[in-house]
Backbone as a ProteinNet text record, in pm:
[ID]
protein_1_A
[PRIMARY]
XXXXXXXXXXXXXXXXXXXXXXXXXXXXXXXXXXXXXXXXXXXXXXXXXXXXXXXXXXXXXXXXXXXXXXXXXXXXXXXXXXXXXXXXXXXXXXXXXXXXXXXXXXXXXXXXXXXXXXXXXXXXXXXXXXXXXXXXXXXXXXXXXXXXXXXXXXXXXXXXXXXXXXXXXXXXXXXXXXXXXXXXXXXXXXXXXXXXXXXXXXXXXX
[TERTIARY]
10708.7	10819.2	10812.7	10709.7	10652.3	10693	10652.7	10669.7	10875.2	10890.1	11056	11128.1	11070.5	11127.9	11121	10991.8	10955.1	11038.1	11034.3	11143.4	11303	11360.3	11465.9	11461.7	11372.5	11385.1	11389.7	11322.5	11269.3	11438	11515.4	11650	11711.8	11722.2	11826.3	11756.1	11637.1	11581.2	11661.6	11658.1	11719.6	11873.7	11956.9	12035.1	12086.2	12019.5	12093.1	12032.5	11940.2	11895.4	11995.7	12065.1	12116.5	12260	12336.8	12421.4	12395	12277.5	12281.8	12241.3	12161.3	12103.6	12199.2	12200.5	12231.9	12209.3	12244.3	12253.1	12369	12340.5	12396.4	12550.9	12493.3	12623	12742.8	12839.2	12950	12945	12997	12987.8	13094.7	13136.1	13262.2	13251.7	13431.3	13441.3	13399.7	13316	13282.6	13354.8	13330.5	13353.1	13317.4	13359.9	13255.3	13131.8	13109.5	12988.1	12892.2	12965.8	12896.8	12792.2	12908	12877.8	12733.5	12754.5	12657.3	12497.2	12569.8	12408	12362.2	12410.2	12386.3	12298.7	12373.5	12299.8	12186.2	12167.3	12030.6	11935.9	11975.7	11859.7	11818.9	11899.4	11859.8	11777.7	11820.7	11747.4	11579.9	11602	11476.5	11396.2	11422.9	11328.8	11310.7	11337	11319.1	11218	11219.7	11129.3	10968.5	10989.7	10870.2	10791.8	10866.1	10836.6	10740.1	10767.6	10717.6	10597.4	10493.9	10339.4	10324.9	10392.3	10372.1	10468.4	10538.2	10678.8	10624.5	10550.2	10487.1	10388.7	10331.6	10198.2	10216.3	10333.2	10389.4	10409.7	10424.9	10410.6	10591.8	10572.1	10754.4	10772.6	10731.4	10791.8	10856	10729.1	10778.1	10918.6	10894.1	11017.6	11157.8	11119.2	11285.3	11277.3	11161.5	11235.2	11271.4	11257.9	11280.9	11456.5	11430.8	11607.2	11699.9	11645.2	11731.9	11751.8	11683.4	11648	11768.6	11764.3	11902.7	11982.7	12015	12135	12276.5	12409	12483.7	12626.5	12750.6	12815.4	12885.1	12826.8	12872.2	12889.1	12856.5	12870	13038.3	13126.4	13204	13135.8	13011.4	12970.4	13060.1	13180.3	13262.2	13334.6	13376.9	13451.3	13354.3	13272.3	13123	13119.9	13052.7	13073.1	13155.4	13301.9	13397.5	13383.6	13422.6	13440.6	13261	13191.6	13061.4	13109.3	13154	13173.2	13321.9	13400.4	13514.3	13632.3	13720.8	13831.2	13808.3	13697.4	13682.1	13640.3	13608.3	13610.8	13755.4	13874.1	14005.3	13995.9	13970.4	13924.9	13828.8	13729.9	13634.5	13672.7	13599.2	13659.6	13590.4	13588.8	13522.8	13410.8	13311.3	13219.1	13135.6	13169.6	13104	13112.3	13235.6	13224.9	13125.3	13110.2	12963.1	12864.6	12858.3	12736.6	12656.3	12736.4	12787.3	12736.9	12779.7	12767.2	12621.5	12581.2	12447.2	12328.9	12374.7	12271.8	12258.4	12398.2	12354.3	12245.3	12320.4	12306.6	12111.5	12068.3	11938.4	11862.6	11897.6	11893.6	11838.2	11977.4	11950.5	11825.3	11781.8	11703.9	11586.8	11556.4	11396.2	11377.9	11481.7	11490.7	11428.5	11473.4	11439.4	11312.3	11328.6	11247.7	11108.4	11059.4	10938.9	10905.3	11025.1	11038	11018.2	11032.5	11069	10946.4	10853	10690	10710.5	10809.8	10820	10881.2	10998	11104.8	11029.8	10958.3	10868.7	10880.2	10841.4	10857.6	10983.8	11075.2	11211.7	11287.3	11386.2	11475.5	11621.2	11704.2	11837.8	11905.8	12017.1	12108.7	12224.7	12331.1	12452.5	12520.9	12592.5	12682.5	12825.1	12855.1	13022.2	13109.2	13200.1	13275	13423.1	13494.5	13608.1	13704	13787.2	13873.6	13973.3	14093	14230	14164	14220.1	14175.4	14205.1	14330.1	14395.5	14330.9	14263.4	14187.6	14189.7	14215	14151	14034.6	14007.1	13895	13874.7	13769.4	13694.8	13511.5	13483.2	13388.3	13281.1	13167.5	13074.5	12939.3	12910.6	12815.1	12660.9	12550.6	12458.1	12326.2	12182.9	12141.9	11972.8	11915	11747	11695.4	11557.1	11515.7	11392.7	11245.6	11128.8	11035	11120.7	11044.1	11066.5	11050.3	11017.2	11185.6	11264.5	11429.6	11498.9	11624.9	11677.1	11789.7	11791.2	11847.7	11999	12152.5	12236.6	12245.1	12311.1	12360.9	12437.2	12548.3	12700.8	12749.8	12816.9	12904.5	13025.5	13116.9	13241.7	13288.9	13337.3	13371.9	13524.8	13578.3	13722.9	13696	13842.6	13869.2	13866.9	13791.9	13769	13779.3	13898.2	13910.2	13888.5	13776.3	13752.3	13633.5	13598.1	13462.8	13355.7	13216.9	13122.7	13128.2	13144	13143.8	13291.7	13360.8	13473	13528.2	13378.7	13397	13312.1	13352.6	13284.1	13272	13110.2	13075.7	13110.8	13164.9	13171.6	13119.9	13057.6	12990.1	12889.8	12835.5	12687.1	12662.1	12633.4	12593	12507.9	12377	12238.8	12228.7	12255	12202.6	12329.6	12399.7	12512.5	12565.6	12487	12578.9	12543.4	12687.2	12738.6	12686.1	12633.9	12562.3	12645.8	12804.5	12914.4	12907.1	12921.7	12936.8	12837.4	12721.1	12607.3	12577	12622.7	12541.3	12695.3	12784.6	12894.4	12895.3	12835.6	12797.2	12667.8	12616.2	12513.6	12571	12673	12739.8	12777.9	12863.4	12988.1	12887.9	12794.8	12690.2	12665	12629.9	12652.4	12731.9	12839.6	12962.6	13018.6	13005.8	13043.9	12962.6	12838.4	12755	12752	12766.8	12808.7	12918.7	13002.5	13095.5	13037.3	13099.6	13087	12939.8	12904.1	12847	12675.6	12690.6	12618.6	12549.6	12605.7	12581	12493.5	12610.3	12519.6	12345.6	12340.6	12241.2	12091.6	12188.1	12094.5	12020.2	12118.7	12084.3	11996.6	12005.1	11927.7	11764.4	11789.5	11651.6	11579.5	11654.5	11580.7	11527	11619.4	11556.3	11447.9	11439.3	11304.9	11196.3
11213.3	11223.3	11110.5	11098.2	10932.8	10812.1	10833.2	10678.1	10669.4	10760.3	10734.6	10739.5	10793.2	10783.7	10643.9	10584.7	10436.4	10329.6	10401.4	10295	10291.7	10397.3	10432.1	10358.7	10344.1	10238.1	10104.3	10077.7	9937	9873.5	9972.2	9979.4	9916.5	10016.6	9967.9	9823.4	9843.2	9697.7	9571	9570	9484.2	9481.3	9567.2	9606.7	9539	9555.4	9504.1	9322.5	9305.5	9168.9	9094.3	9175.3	9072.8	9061.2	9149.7	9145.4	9061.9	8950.3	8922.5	8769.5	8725.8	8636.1	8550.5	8444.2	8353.3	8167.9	8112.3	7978	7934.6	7821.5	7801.5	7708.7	7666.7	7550.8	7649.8	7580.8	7560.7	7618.8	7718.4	7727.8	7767.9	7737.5	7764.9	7918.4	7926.4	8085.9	8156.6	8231.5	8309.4	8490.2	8520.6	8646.1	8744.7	8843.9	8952.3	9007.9	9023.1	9051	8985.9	8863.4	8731	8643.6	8705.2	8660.1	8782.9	8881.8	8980.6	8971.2	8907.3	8916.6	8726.2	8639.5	8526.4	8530.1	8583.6	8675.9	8724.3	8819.3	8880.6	8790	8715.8	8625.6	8521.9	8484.2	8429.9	8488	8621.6	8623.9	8725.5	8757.2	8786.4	8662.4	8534.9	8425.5	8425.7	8401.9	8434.4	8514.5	8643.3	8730.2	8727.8	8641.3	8623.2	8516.4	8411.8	8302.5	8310.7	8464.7	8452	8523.1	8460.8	8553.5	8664.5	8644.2	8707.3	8855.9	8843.1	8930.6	9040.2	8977	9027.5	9102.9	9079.6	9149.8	9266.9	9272.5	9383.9	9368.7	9193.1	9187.4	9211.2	9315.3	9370.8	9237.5	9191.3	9066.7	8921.6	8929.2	8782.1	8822.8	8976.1	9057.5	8992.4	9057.3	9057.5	8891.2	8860.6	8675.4	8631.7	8685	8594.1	8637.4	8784.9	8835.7	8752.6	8743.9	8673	8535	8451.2	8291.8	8285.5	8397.9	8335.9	8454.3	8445.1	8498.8	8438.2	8478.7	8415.3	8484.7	8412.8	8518.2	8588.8	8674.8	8698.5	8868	8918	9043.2	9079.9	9117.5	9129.9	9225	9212.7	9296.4	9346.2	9327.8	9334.7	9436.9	9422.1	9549.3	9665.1	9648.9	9711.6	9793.1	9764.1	9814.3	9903.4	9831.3	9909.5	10055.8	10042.7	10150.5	10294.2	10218.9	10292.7	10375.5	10300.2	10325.4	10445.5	10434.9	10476.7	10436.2	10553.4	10558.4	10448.7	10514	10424.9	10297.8	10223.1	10070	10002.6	10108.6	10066	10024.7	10127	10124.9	10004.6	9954.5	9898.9	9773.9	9717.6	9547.3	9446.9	9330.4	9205	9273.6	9247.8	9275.8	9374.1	9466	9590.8	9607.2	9573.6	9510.2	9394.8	9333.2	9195.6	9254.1	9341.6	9426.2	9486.2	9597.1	9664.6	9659.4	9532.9	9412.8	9376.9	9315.9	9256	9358	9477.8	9587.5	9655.2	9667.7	9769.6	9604.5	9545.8	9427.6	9427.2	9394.4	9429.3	9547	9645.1	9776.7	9795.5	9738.2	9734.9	9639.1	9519.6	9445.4	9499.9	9564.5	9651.5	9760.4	9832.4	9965.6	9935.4	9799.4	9820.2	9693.4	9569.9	9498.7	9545.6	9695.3	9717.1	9800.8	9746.1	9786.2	9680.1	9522.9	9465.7	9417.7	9506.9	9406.8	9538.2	9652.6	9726	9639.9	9563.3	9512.7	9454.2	9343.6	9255.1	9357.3	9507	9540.9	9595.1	9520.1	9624.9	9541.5	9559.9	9473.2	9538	9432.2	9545.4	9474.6	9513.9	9558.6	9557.5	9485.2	9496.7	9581.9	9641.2	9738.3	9672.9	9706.8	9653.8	9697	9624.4	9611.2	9653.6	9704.4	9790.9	9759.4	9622.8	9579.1	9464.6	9491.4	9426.8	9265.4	9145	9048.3	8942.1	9037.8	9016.9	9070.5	9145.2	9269.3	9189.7	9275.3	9218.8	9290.2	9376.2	9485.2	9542	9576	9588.1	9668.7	9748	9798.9	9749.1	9684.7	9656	9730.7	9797.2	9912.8	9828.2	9860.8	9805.3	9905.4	9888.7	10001.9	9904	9981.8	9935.2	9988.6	9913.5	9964	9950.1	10009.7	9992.8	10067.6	10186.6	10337	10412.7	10567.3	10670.5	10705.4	10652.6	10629.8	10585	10532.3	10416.9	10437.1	10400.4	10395.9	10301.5	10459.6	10359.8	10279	10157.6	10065.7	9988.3	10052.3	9988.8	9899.6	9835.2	9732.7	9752.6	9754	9714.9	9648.2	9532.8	9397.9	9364.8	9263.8	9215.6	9067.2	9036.7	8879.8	8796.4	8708.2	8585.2	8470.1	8453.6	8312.9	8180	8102.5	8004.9	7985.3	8131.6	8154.7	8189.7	8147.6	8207.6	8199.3	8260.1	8266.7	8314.3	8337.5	8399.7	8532.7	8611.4	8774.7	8819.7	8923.7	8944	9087	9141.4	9286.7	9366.2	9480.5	9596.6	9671.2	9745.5	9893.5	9823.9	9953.9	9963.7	10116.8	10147.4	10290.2	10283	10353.1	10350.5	10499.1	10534.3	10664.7	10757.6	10752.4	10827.1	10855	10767.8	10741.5	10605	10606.5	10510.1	10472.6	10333.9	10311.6	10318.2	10270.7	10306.7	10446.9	10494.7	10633.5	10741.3	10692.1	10749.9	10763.2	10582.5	10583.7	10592.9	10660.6	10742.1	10836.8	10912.2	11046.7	11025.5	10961.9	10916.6	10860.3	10737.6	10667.2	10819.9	10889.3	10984.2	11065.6	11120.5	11184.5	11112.6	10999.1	10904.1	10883.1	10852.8	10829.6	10973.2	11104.7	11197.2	11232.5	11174.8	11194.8	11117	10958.2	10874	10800.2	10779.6	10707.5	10539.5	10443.3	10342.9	10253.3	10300.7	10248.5	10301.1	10455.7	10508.3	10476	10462.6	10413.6	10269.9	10157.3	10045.2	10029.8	10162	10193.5	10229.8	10336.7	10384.2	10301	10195.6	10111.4	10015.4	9968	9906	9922	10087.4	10117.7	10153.9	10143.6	10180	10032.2	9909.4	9766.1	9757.1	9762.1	9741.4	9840.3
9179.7	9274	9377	9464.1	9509.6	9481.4	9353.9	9278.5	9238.2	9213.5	9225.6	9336.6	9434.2	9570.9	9615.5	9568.9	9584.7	9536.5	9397.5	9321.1	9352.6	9441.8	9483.4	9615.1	9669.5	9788.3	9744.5	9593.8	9598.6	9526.2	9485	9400.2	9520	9653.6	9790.9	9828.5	9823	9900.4	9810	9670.8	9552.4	9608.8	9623.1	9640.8	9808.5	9914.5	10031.4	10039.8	9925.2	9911.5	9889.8	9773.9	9683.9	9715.9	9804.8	9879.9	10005.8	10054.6	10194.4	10101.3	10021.7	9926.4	9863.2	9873.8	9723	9816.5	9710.9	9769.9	9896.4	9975.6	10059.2	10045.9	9905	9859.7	9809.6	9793.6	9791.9	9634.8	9532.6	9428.3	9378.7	9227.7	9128.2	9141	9161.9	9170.9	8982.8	9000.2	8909.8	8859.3	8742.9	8682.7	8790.2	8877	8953.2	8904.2	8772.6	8666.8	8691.3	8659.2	8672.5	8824.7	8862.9	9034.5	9071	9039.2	9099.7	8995.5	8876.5	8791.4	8826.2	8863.4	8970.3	9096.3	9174.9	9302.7	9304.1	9224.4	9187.7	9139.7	9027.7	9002.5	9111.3	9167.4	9278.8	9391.9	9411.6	9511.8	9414.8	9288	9223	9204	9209	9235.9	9388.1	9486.5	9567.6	9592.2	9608.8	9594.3	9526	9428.5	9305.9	9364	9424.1	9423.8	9598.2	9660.1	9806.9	9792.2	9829.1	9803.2	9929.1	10038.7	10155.5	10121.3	10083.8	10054.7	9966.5	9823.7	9734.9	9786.2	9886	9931.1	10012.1	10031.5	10136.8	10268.2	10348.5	10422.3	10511.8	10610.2	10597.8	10702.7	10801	10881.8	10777.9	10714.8	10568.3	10503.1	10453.6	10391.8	10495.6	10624.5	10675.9	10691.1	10725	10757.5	10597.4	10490.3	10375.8	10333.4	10351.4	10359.4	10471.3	10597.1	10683.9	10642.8	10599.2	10525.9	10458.5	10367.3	10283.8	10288.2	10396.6	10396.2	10396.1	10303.1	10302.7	10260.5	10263.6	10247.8	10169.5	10069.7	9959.8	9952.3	10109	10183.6	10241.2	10271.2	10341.6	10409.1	10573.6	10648.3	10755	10769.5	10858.7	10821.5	10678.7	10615.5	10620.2	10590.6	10560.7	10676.3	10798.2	10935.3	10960.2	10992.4	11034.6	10959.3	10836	10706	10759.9	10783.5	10822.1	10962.4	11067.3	11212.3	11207.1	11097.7	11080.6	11162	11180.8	11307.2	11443	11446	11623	11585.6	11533.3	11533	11541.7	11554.2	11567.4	11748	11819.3	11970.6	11988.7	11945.1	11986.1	12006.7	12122.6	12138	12074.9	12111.8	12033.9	12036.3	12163.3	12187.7	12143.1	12122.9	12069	11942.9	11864.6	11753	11703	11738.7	11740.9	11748.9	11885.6	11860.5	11765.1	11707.6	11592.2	11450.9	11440.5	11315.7	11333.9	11424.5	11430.8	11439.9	11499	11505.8	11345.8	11297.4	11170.7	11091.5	11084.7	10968.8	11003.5	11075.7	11104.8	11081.3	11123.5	11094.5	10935.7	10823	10703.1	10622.2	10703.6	10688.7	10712.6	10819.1	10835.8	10747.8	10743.7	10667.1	10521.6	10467.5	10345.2	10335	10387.3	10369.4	10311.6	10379.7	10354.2	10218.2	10154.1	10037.7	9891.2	9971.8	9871.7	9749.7	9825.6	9705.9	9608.9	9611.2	9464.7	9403.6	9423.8	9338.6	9229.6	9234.8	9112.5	8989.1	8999.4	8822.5	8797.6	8933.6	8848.3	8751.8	8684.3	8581.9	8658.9	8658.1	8690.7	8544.1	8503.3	8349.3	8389	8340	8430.3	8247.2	8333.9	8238.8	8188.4	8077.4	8038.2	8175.7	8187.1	8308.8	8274.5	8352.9	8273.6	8415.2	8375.6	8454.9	8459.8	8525.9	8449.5	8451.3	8399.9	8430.4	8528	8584.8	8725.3	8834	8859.5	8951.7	9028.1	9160.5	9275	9388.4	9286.7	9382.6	9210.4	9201.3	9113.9	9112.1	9012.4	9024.2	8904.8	8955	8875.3	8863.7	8733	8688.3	8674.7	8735	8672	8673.1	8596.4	8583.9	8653.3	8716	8758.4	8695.1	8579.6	8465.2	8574.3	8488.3	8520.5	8590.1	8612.4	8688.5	8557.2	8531.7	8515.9	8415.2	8507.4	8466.5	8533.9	8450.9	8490.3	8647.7	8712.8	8848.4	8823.8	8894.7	8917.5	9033.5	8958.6	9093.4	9072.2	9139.5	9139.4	9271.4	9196	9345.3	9363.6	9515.3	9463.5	9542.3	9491.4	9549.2	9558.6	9617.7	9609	9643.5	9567.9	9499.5	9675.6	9636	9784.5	9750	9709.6	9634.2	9700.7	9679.4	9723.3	9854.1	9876.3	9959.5	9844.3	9820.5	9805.3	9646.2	9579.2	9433.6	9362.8	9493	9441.1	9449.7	9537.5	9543.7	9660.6	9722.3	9803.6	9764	9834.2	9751.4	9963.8	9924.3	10034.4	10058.7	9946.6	9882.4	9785.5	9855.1	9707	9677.3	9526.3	9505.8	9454	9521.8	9471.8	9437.2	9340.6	9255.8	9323.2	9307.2	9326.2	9443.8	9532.7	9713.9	9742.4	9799.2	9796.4	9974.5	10048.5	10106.8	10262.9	10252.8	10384.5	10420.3	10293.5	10345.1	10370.4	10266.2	10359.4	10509.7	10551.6	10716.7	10824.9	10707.4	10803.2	10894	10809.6	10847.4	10990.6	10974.2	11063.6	11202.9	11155.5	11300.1	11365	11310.9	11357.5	11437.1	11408.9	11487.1	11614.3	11633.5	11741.6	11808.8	11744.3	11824	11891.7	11865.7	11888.7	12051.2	11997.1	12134.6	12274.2	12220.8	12319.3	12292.6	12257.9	12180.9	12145.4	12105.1	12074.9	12089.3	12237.4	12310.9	12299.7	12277.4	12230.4	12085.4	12024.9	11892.8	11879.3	11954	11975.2	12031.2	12121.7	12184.6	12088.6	12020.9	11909.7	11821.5	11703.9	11613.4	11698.3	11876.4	11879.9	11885.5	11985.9	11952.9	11844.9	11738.2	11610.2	11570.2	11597.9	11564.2	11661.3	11736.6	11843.6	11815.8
[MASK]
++++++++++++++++++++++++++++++++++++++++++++++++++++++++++++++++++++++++++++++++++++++++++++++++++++++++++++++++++++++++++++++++++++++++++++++++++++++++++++++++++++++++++++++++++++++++++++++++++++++++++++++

């Protein structure tokens, strides 16, 4: 039970990597399939290639996630959709806030996850979508535990940023990662509103 709880972290850690990861250049817009099994290998060299990361070290972890980070996230959609309703209310500022607190947040949370990744494999699944799409869902499976782990994306068309797609959502074993830490903001926000919240995510980064 351990060891899959492990591997279920080491799935999200793969998972908010490879959504923050890829190269910095300028690249041909790609297939969404395509673009997300790209990503990963990139940032699975990455990963392989860092001895500190490998060893479990979680500071190397978040500085190697922050290193390449780039934008192949829409974290903005991401956020809001997490924060719900009230990010309609919220101003620049707290919005910025917001953004920079969760986005960190997700970087510690899992970083200390990433020296499982090395025995995982991820498997991208047949893809079942018009060839016009402009939001789209891509199936893929994490091999290398006990059994195989889902993990889905779902992205929309960014033509001419990044690879061509930007990912919003992630579903790691049948929840989906906005709406998980929905339920979580709303608890916050209910207690202090906006402000409260910002408060929270920061003391959880510190």
């Amino acid at each position: 039970m351990i060891r899959t709880f492990k591997l279920w972290l080491a799935s999200a850690a793969l998972t908010t990597t490879a959504l923050m990861g890829a190269s910095p250049a300028r690249a041909a817009d790609l297939a969404p399939d395509a673009m997300v099994e790209k990503v990963t290998s990139e940032v699975l060299k990455e990963i392989h290639s860092n001895q500190a990361v490998k060893s479990g070290n979680i500071a190397a972890a978040s500085e190697a996630v922050d290193r390449v980070v780039m934008p192949h996230l829409d974290f903005q959609r991401m956020t809001a959709a997490a924060v719900g309703p009230t990010w309609r209310n919220a101003t620049p500022q707290q919005r910025q806030e917001i953004v920079a607190e969760f986005k960190a947040m997700l970087i510690r949370t899992y970083a200390g996850s990433l020296d499982q990744v090395g025995q995982l494999q991820v498997a991208l699944l047949p893809m079942r979508a018009q060839a016009d799409a402009n939001d789209v869902l891509v199936r893929s499976e994490v091999r290398g535990g006990e059994q195989p782990i889902q993990l889905d994306y779902r992205l929309k068309k960014t033509p001419g940023q990044g690879y061509g797609w930007k990912i919003y959502n992630v579903n790691v074993m049948g929840a989906w990662i906005v709406d998980s830490y929905r339920s979580q903001f709303q608890q916050e926000i209910s207690a202090g509103g906006l402000d409260g919240l910002i408060r929270t995510l920061r003391s959880k980064n510190q």
